[in-house]
Short mmCIF file of C-alpha atoms in Angstrom, two decimals:
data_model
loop_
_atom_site.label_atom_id
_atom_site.label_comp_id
_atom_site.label_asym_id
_atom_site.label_seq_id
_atom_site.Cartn_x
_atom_site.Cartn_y
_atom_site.Cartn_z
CA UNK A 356 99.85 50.39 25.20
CA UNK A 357 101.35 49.61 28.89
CA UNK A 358 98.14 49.51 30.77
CA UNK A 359 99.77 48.38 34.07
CA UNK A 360 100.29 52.64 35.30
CA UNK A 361 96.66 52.77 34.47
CA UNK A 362 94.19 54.01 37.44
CA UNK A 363 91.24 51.75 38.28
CA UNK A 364 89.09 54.75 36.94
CA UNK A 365 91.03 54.59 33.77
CA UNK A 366 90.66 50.60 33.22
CA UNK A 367 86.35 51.31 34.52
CA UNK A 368 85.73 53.82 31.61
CA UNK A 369 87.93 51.95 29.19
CA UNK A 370 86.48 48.84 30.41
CA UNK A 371 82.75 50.01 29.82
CA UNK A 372 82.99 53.01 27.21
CA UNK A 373 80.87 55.06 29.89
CA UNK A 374 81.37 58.06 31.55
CA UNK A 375 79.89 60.70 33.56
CA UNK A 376 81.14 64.60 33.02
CA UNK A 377 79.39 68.01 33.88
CA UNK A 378 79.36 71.16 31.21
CA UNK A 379 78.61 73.13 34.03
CA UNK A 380 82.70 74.13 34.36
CA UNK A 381 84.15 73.51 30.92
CA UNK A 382 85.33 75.82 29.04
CA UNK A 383 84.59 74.47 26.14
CA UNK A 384 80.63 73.91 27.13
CA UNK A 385 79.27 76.72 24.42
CA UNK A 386 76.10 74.91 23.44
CA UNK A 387 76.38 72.32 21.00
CA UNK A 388 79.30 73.89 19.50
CA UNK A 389 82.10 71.72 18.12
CA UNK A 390 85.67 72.68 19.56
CA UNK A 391 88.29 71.56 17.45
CA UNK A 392 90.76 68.85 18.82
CA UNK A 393 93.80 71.02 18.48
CA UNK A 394 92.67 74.07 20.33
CA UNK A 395 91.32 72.06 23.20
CA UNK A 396 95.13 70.46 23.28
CA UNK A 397 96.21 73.53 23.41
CA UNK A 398 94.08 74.89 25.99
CA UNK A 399 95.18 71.82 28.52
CA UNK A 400 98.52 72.13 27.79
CA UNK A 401 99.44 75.86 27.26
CA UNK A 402 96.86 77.71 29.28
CA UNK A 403 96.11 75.06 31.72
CA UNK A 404 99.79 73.49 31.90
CA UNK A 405 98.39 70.17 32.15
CA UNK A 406 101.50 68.04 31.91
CA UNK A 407 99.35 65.11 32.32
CA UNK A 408 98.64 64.72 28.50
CA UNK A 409 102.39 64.02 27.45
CA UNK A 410 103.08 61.87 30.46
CA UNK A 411 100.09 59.79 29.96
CA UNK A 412 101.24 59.65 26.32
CA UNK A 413 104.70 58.72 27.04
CA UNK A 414 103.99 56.40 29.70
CA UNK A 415 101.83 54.48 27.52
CA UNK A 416 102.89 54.65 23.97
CA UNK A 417 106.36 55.54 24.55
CA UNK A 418 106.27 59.27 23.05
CA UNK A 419 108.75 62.14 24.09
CA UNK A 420 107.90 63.84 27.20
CA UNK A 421 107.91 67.11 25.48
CA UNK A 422 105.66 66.71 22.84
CA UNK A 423 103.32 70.20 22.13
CA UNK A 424 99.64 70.24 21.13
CA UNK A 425 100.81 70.17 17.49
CA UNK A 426 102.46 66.63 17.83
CA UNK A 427 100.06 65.08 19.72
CA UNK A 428 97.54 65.77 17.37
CA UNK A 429 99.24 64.25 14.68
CA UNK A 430 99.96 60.75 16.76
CA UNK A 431 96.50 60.64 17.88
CA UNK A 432 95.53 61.07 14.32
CA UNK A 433 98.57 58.54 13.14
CA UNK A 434 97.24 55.81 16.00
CA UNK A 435 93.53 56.15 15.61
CA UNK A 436 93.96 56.49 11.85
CA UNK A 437 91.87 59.38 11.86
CA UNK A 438 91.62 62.50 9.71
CA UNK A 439 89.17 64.17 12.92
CA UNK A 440 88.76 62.66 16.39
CA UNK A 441 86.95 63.84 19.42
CA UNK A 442 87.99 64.79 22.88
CA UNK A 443 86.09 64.19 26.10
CA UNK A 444 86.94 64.44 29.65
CA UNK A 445 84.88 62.08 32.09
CA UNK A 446 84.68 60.82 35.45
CA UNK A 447 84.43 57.05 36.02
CA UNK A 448 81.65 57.64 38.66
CA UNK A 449 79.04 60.27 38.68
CA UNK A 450 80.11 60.75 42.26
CA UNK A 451 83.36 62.05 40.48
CA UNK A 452 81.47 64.42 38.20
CA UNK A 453 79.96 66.20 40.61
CA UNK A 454 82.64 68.42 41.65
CA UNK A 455 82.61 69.91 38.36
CA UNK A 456 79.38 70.60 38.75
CA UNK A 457 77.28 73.59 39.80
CA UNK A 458 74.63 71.56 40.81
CA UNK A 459 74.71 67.44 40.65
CA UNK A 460 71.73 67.24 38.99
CA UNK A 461 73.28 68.52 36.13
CA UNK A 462 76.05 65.20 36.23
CA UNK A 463 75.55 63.29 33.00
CA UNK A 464 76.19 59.83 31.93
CA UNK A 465 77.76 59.59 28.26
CA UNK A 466 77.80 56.38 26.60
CA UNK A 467 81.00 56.07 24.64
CA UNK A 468 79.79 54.18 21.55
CA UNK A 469 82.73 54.41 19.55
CA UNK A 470 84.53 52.05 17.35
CA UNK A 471 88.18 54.08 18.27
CA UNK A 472 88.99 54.94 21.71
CA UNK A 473 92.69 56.06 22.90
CA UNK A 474 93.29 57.70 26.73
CA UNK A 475 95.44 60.39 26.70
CA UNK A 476 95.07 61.42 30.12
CA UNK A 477 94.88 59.63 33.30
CA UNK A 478 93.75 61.53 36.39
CA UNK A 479 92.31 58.84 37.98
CA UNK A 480 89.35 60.13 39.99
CA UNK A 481 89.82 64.02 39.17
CA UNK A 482 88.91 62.16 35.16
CA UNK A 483 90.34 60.96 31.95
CA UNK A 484 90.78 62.44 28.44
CA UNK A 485 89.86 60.18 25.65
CA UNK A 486 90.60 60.88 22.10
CA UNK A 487 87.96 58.95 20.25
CA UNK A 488 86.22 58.90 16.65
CA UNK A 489 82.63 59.44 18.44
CA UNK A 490 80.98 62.58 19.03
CA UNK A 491 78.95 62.57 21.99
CA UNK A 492 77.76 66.13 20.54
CA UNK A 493 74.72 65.74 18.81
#
């Protein structure tokens, strides 16, 4: 992985496995409810047009620009040698969080215990996507 594009939010969360993230505007905050990997690629990158997710991926693994939801699944699975993985979007400070939020109280701090962690997306303050084999649903 070339870690030398990475933001100083990036390296932070990477660095310490902890986050901070709001349900209050996800779309995929429905309860407990697990989303499936693969539809939440597909949200970011076909509904959302986040670009962000193959340019991160190319930038730091060397994949093709291009790539659709489909692909990416399957490298994330190939690289974390994974048959399921998790996605989570978080802030590196809670500060961060909070403009997702409705209301700041409602900024949480997840604690990324995880034995597999890959970034896929690197927005630096605005958050990062992690692809990891941890659920922080329980």
């Amino acid at each position: 992985m070339n870690t030398a594009q990475l933001s100083e939010e990036a390296n932070q969360v990477l660095k310490s496995h902890v986050g901070y993230r709001s349900e209050d505007t996800s779309e995929f905050s429905d309860g407990h409810v697990r989303i499936k990997s693969i539809d939440i690629l597909d949200t970011e990158i076909n509904d959302l047009q986040n670009t962000d997710i193959s340019d991160t991926l190319h930038d730091l693994y060397g994949t093709p620009a291009n790539w659709q939801p489909e692909q990416i699944d399957e490298f994330i699975k190939e690289t974390l040698k994974l048959d399921e993985y998790y996605l989570i979007w978080v802030t590196a400070t809670p500060e961060d969080a909070e403009c997702y939020a409705d209301d700041p109280e409602n900024v949480d701090e997840i604690k990324i215990d995880c034995k597999k962690l890959m970034l896929i997306s690197d927005l630096a303050c605005d958050g990062v996507l992690l692809a990891t084999d941890y659920s922080w649903i329980r």
